[in-house]
CSV table of C-alpha atoms in Angstrom, one decimal:
chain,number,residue,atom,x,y,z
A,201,UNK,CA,42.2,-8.2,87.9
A,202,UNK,CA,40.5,-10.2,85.3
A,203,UNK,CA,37.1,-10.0,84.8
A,204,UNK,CA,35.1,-12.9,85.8
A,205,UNK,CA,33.1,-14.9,82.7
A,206,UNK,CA,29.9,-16.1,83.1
A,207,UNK,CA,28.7,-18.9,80.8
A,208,UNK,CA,26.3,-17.9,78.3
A,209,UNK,CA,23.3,-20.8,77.9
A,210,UNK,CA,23.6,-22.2,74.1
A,211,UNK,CA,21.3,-23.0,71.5
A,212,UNK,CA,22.3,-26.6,70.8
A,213,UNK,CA,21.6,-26.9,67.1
A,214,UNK,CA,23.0,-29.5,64.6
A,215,UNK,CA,25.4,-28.4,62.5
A,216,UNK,CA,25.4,-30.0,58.6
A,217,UNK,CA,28.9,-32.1,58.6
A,218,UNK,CA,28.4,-33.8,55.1
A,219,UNK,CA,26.0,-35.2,52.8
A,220,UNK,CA,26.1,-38.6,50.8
A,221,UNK,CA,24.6,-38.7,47.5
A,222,UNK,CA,24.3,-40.9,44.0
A,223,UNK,CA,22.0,-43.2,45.7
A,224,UNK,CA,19.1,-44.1,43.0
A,225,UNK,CA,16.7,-44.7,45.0
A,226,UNK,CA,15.3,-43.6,48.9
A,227,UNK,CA,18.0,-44.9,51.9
A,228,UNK,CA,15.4,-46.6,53.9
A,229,UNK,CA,18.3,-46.9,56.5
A,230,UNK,CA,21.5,-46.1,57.5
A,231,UNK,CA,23.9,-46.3,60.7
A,232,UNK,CA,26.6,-44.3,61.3
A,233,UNK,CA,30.0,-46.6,62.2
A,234,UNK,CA,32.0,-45.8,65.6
A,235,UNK,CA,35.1,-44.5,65.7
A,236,UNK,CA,35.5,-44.9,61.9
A,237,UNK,CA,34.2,-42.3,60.3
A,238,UNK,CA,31.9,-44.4,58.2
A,239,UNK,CA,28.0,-44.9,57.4
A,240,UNK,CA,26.2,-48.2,56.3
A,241,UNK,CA,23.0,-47.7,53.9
A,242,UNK,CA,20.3,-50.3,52.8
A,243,UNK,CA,18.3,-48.3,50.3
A,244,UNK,CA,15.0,-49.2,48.4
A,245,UNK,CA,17.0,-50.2,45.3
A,246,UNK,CA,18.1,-53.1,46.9
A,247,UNK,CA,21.8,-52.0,47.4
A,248,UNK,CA,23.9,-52.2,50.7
A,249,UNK,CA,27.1,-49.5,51.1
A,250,UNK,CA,29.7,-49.4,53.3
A,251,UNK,CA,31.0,-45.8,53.0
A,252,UNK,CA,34.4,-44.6,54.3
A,253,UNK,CA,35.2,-40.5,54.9
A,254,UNK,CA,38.2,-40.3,53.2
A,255,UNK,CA,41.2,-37.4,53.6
A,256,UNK,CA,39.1,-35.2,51.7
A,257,UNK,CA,36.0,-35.0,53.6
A,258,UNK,CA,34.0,-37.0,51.1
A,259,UNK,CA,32.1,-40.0,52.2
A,260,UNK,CA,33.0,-42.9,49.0
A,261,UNK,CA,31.8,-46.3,48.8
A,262,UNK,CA,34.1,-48.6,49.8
A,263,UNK,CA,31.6,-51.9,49.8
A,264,UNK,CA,29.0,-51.7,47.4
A,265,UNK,CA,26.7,-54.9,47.6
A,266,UNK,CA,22.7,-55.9,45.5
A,267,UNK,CA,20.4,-58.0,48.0
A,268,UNK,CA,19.3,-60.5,45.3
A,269,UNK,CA,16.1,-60.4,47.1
A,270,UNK,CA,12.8,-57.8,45.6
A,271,UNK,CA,12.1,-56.6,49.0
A,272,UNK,CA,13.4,-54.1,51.7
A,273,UNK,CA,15.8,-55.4,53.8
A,274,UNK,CA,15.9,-53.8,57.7
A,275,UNK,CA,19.6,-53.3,59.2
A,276,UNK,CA,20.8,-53.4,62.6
A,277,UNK,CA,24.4,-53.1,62.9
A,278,UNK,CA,26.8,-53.8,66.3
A,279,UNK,CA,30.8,-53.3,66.7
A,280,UNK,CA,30.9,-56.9,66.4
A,281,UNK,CA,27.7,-57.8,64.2
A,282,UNK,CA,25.6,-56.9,61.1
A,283,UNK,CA,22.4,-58.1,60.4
A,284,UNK,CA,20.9,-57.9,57.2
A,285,UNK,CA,17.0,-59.4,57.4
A,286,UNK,CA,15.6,-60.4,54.4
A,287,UNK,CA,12.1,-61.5,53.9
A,288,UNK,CA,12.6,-65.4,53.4
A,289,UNK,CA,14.9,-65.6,56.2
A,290,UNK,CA,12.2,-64.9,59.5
A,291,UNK,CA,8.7,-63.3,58.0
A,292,UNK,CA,5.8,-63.8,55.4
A,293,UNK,CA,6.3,-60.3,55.1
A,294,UNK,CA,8.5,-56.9,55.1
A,295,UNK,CA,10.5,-57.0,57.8
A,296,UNK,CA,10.2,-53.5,59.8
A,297,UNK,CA,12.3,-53.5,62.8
A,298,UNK,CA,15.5,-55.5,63.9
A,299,UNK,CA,17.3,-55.6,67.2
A,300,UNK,CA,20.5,-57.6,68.6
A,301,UNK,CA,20.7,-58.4,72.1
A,302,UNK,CA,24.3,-59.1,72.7
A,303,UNK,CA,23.8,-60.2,76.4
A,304,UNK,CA,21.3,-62.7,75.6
A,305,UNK,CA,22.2,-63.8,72.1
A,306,UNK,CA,19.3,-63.0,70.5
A,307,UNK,CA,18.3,-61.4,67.7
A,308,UNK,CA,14.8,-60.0,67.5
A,309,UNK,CA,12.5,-59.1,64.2
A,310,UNK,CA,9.2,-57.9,63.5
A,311,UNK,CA,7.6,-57.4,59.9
A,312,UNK,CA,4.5,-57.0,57.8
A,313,UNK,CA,3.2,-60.4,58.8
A,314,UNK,CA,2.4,-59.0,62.3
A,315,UNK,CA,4.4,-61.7,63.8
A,316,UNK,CA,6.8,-60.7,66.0
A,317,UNK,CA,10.3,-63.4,66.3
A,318,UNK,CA,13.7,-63.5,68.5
A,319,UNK,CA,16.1,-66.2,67.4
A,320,UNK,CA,19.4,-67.3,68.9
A,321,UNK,CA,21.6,-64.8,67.0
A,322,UNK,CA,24.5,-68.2,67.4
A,323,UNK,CA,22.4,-71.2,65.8
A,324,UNK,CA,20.3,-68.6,63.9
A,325,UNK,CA,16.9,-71.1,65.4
A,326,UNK,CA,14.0,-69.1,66.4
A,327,UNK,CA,13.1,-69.5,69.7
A,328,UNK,CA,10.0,-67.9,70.2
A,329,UNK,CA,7.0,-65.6,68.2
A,330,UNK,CA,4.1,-63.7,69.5
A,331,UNK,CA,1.3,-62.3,66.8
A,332,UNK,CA,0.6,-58.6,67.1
A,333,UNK,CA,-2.8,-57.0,66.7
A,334,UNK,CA,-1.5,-54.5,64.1
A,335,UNK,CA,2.1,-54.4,61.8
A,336,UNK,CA,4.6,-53.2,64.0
A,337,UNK,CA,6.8,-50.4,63.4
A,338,UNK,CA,8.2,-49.7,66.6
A,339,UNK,CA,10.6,-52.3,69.3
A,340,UNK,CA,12.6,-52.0,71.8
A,341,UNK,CA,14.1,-54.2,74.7
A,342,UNK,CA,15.3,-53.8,78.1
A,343,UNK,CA,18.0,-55.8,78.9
A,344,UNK,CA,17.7,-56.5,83.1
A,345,UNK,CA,13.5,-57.3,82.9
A,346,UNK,CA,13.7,-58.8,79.4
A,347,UNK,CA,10.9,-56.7,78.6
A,348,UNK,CA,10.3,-56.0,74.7
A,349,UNK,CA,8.3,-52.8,74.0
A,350,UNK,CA,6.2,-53.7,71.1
A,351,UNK,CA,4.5,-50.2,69.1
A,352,UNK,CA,1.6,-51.3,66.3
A,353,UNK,CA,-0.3,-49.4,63.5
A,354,UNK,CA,-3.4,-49.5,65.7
A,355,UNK,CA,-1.3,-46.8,68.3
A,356,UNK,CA,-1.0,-49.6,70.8
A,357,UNK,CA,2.5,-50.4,72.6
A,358,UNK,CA,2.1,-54.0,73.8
A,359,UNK,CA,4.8,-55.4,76.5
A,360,UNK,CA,6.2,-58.8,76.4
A,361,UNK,CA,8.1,-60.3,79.3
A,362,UNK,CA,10.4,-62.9,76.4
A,363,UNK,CA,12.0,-66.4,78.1
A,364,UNK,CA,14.0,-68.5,76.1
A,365,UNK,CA,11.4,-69.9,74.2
A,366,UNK,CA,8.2,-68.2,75.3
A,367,UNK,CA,6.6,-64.8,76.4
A,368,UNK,CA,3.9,-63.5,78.3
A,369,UNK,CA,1.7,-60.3,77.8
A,370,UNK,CA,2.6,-57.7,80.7
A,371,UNK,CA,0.4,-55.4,80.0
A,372,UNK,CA,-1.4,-52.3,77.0
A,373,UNK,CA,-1.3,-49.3,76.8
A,374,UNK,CA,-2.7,-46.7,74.1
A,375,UNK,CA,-3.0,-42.8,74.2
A,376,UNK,CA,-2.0,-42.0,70.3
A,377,UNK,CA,-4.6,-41.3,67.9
A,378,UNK,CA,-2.3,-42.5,65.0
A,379,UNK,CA,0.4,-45.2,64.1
A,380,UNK,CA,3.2,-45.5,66.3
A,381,UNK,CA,5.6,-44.7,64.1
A,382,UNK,CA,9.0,-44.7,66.7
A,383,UNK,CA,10.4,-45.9,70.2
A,384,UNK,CA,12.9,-45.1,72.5
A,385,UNK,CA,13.8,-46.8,75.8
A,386,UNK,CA,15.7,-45.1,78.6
A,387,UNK,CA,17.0,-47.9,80.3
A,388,UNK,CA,18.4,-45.6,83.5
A,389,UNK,CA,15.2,-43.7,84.1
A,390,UNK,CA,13.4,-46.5,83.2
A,391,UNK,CA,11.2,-44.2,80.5
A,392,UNK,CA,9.7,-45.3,76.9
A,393,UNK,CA,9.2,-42.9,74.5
A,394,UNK,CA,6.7,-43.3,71.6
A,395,UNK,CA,6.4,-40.9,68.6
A,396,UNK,CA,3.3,-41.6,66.1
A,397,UNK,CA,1.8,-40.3,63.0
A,398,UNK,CA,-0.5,-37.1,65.3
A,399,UNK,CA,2.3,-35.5,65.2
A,400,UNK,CA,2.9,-36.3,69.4
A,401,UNK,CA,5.4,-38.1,71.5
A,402,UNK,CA,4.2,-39.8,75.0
A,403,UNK,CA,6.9,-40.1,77.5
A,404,UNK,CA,5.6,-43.1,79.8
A,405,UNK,CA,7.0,-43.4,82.9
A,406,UNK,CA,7.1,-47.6,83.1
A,407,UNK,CA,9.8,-47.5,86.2
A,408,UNK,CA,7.4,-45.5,88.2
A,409,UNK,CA,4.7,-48.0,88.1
A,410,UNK,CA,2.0,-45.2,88.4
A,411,UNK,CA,0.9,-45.4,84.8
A,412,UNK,CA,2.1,-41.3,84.1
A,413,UNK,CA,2.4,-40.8,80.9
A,414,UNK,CA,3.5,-37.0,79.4
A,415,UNK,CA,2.2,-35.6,76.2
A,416,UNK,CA,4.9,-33.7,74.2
A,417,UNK,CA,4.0,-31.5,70.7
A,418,UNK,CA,6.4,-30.5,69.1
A,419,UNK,CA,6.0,-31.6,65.7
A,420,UNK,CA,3.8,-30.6,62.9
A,421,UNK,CA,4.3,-33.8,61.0
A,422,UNK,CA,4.2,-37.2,61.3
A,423,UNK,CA,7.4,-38.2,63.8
A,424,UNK,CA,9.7,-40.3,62.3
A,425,UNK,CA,12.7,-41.2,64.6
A,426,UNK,CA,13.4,-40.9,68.3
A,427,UNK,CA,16.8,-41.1,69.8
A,428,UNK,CA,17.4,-40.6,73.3
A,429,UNK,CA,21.1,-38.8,74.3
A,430,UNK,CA,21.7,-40.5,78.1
A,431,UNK,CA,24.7,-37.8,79.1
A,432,UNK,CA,22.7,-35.0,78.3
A,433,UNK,CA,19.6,-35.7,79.0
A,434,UNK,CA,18.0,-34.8,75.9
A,435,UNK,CA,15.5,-36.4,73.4
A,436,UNK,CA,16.2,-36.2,70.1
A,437,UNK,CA,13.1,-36.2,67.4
A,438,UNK,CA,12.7,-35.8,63.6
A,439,UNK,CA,9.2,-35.6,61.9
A,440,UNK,CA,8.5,-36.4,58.2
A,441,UNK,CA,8.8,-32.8,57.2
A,442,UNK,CA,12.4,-32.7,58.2
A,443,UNK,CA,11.7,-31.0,61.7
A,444,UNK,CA,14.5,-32.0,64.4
A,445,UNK,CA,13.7,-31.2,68.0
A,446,UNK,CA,16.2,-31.4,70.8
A,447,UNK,CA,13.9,-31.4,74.0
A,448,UNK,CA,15.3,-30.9,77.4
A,449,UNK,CA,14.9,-33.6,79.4
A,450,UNK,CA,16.3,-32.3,82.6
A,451,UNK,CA,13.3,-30.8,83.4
A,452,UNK,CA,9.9,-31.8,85.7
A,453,UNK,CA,7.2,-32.5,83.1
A,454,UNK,CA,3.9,-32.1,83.9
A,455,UNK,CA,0.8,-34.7,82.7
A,456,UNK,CA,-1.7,-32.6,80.7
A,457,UNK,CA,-5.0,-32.9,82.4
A,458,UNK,CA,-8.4,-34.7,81.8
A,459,UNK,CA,-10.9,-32.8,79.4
A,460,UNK,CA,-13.5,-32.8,81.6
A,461,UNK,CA,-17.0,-33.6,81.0
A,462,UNK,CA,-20.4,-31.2,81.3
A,463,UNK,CA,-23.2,-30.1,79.6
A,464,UNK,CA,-22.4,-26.5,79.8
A,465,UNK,CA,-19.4,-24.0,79.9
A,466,UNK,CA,-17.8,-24.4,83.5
A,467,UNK,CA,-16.9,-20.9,83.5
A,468,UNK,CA,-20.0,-18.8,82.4
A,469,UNK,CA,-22.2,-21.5,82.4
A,470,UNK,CA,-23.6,-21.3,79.2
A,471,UNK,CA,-25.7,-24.1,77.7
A,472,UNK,CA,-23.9,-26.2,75.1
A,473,UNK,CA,-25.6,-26.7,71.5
A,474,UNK,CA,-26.3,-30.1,72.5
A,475,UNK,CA,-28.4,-29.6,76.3
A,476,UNK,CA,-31.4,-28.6,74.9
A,477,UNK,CA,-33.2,-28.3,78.3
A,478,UNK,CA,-31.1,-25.4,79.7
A,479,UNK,CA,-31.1,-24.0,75.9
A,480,UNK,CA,-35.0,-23.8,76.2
A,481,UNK,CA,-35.0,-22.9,79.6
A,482,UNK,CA,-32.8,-20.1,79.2
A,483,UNK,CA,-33.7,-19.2,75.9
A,484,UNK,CA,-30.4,-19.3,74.5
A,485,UNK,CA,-28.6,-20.6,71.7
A,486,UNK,CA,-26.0,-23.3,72.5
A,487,UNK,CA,-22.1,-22.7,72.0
A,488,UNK,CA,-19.4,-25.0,70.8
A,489,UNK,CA,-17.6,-26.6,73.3
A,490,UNK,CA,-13.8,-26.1,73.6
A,491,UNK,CA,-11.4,-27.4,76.0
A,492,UNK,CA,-8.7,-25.5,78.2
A,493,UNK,CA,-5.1,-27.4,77.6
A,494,UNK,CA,-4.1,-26.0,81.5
A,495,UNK,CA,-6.9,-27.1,83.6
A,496,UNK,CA,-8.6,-29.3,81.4
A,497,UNK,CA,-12.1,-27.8,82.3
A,498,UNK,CA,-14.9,-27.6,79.2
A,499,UNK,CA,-15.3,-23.9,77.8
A,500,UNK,CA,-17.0,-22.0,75.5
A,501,UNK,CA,-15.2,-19.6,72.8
A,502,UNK,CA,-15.5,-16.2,74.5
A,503,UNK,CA,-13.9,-18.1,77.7
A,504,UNK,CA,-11.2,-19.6,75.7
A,505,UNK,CA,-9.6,-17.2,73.2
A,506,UNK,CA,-6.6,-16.7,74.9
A,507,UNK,CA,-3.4,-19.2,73.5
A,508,UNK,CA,-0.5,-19.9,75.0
A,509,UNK,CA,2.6,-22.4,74.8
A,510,UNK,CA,3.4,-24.3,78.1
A,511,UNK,CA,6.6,-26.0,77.8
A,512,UNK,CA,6.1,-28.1,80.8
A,513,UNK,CA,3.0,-29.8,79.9
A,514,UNK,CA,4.6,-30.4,76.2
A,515,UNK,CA,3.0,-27.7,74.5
A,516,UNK,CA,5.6,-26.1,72.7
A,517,UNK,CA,3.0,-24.8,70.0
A,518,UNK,CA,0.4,-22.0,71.6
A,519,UNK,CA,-2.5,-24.0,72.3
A,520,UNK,CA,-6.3,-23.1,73.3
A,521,UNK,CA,-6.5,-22.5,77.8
A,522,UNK,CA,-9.2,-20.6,79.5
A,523,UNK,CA,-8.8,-16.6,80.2
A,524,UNK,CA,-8.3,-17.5,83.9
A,525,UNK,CA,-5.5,-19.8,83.1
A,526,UNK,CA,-4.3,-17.5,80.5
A,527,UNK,CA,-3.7,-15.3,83.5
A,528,UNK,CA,-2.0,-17.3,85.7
A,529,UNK,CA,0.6,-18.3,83.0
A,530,UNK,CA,4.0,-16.1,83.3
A,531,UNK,CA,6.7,-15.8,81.3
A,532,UNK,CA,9.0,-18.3,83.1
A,533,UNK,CA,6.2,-21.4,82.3
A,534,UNK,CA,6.5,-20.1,78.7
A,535,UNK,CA,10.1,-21.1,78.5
A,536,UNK,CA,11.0,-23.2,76.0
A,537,UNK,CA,11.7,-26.8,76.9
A,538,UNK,CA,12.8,-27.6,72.8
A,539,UNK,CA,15.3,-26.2,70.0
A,540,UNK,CA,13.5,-26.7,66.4
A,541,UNK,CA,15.7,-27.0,63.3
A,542,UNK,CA,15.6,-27.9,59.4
A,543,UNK,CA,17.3,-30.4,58.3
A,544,UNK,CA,15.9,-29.2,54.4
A,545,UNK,CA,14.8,-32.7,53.8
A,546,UNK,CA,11.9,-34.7,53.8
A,547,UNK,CA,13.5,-37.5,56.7
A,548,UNK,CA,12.2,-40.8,56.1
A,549,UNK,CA,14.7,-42.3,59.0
A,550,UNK,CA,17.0,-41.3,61.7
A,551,UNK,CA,19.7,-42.8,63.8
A,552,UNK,CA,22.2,-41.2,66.7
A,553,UNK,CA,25.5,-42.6,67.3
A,554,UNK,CA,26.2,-41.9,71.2
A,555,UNK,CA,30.2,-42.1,71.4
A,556,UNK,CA,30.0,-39.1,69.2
A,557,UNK,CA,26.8,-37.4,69.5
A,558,UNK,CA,26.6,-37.7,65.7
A,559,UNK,CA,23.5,-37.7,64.5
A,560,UNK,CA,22.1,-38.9,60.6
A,561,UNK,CA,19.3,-38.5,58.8
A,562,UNK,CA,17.8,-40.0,55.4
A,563,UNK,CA,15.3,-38.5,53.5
A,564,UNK,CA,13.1,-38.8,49.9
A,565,UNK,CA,15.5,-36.4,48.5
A,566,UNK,CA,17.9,-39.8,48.5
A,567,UNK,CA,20.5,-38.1,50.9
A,568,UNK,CA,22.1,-39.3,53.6
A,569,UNK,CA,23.3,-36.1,55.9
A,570,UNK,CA,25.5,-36.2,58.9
A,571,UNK,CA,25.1,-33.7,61.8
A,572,UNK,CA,27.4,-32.8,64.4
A,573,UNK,CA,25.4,-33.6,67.6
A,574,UNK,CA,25.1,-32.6,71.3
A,575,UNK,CA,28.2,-34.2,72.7
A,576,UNK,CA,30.6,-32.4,69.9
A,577,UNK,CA,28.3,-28.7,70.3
A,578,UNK,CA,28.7,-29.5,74.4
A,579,UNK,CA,32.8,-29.9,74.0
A,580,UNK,CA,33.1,-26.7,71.4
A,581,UNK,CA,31.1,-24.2,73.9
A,582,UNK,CA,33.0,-25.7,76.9
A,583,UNK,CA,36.5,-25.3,75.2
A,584,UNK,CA,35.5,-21.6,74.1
A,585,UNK,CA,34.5,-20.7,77.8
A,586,UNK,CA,37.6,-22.3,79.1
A,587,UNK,CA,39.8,-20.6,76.6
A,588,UNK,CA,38.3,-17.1,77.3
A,589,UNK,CA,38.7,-17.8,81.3
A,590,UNK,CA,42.4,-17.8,80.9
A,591,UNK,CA,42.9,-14.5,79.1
């Protein structure tokens, strides 16, 4: 009788598949091309590249092309379309961020002028603009609301409700202390995702309607790409310091709690440095005040030098919590929620193909590398359980 197999959990990390180089300057960015084993580049010296894996494994370029233009030109590619934005063309300014919307025609641009524009992709006539309060770096749209997700410098993500040739302000929201600096939408849970230069990612829950938004850290530099992989439920993150997180998704988050207000440590109820009655009433020195990441409460240092990670609130680093709360942490909440790998290069941009689960990054170094994502990983470790079942 054979013996029975159980599945072993698996580490999904990327795996290096190749590396383009003899670019002369920084790839600013780059897609990868479905089902043809190809990348695009736009880099900073003004070139565009079609690249083509040849029998060899090499990546060569098989459409080399100079943007007359001075300035950075922003890329968004389709099966069917390529869109090469130049500054003359929509802006007073760099253009940051482009998206096609191939259901409704249009295609959508933002840039250094803070003016944000959608045209009709088939006359090329804009139909609409809406000033921003801050240069945007970050856009995305949802096709059945025709909501555009608009993230600024000032770490504000503004939504617009876009009509054919007008939009109207939905609503604010802000909870970075940096630039947002990347966004993902969700379109089937119905969740944005914003990365930003304090090293965080919020996950805002906008199809709830209850305003929850999660706190995920993960980083230790500024986040520079977001990707969301549908089929496996994971979000996919790279930081400027050429960190790459894969964080479970397929998991209940928690919201981190409100630091709450008080003049004195809510455990031992000594006076802080600043409540100068109870300090001369007690005739004590004040303490610092510290807050616990678990309950939120305000604490001195002797009631707070316990650290711990918990995964579930998006603390994947050990951060400060009271002693109590300290204690009531077990090993199971400390179970990590996020794999963390090096790409060993300083990634300036990031893009994830999803027929694939190919992922590519760009980086100061002025290489382009291509990693073997989730869906290929998934495919390997299910074919190696499947093979050692039948023997």
């Amino acid at each position: 009788m054979a013996a029975e197999i159980q599945p072993q959990p698996q580490a999904r990390k990327p795996c290096l598949l190749s590396k383009i180089e003899a670019f002369q300057d920084v790839v600013s960015t780059a897609v990868i091309i479905p089902k043809e084993d190809g990348v695009i580049s736009v880099s900073e010296d003004r070139t565009i590249r079609v690249w083509l894996k040849r029998d060899s494994g090499q990546y060569w370029p098989s459409v080399y092309h100079t943007m007359s233009s001075k300035y950075f030109c922003s890329l968004f590619f389709h099966p069917q379309y390529m869109f090469i934005c130049k500054l003359y063309l929509s802006h007073q300014g760099r253009v940051t961020v482009v998206l096609f919307v191939l259901e409704m025609e249009w295609l959508l641009s933002t840039g250094q002028d803070k003016n944000f524009n959608w045209h009709c992709s088939e006359s090329g006539q804009q139909l609409g603009t809406y000033r921003t309060a801050a240069c945007v770096s970050g856009l995305q749209f949802d096709v059945e609301t025709r909501h555009a997700f608009v993230g600024d410098q000032s770490g504000q993500v503004t939504i617009l409700k876009l009509e054919q040739d007008s939009c109207s302000l939905v609503t604010t929201f802000k909870g970075h202390t940096g630039n947002v600096t990347a966004l993902c939408w969700d379109p089937v849970q119905r969740v944005l995702f914003s990365g930003s230069s304090d090293h965080s990612i919020i996950m805002w829950d906008i199809g709830g309607r209850k305003g929850t938004a999660i706190e995920m850290q993960g980083h230790h530099d500024k986040v520079q790409g977001l990707c969301y992989a549908s089929h496996t439920r994971q979000l996919i993150s790279c930081s400027s310091d050429g960190g790459i997180v894969i964080w479970n998704m397929d998991v209940t988050r928690q919201e981190t709690p409100e630091w709450l207000d008080s003049d004195s440590c809510q455990k031992c109820e000594q006076p802080f440095f600043w409540n100068f009655k109870q300090m001369w009433d007690s005739k004590k020195i004040g303490l610092r005040q510290h807050h616990c990441r678990k309950c939120g409460q305000a604490v001195c240092g002797k009631c707070s030098s316990k650290r711990s990670t918990i995964p579930l609130m998006g603390f994947e680093f050990e951060v400060r919590v009271c002693d109590s709360c300290h204690e009531s942490i077990t090993d199971e909440d400390r179970a990590p929620t996020a794999t963390f790998h090096d790409s060993k290069h300083c990634i300036v941009y990031m893009h994830y193909e999803p027929t694939t689960g190919n992922l590519l990054t760009s980086g100061t170094d002025k290489v382009i590398k291509v990693w073997m994502g989730t869906n290929s990983i998934c495919c390997i470790h299910e074919s190696q359980f499947r093979n050692a079942s039948t023997q």
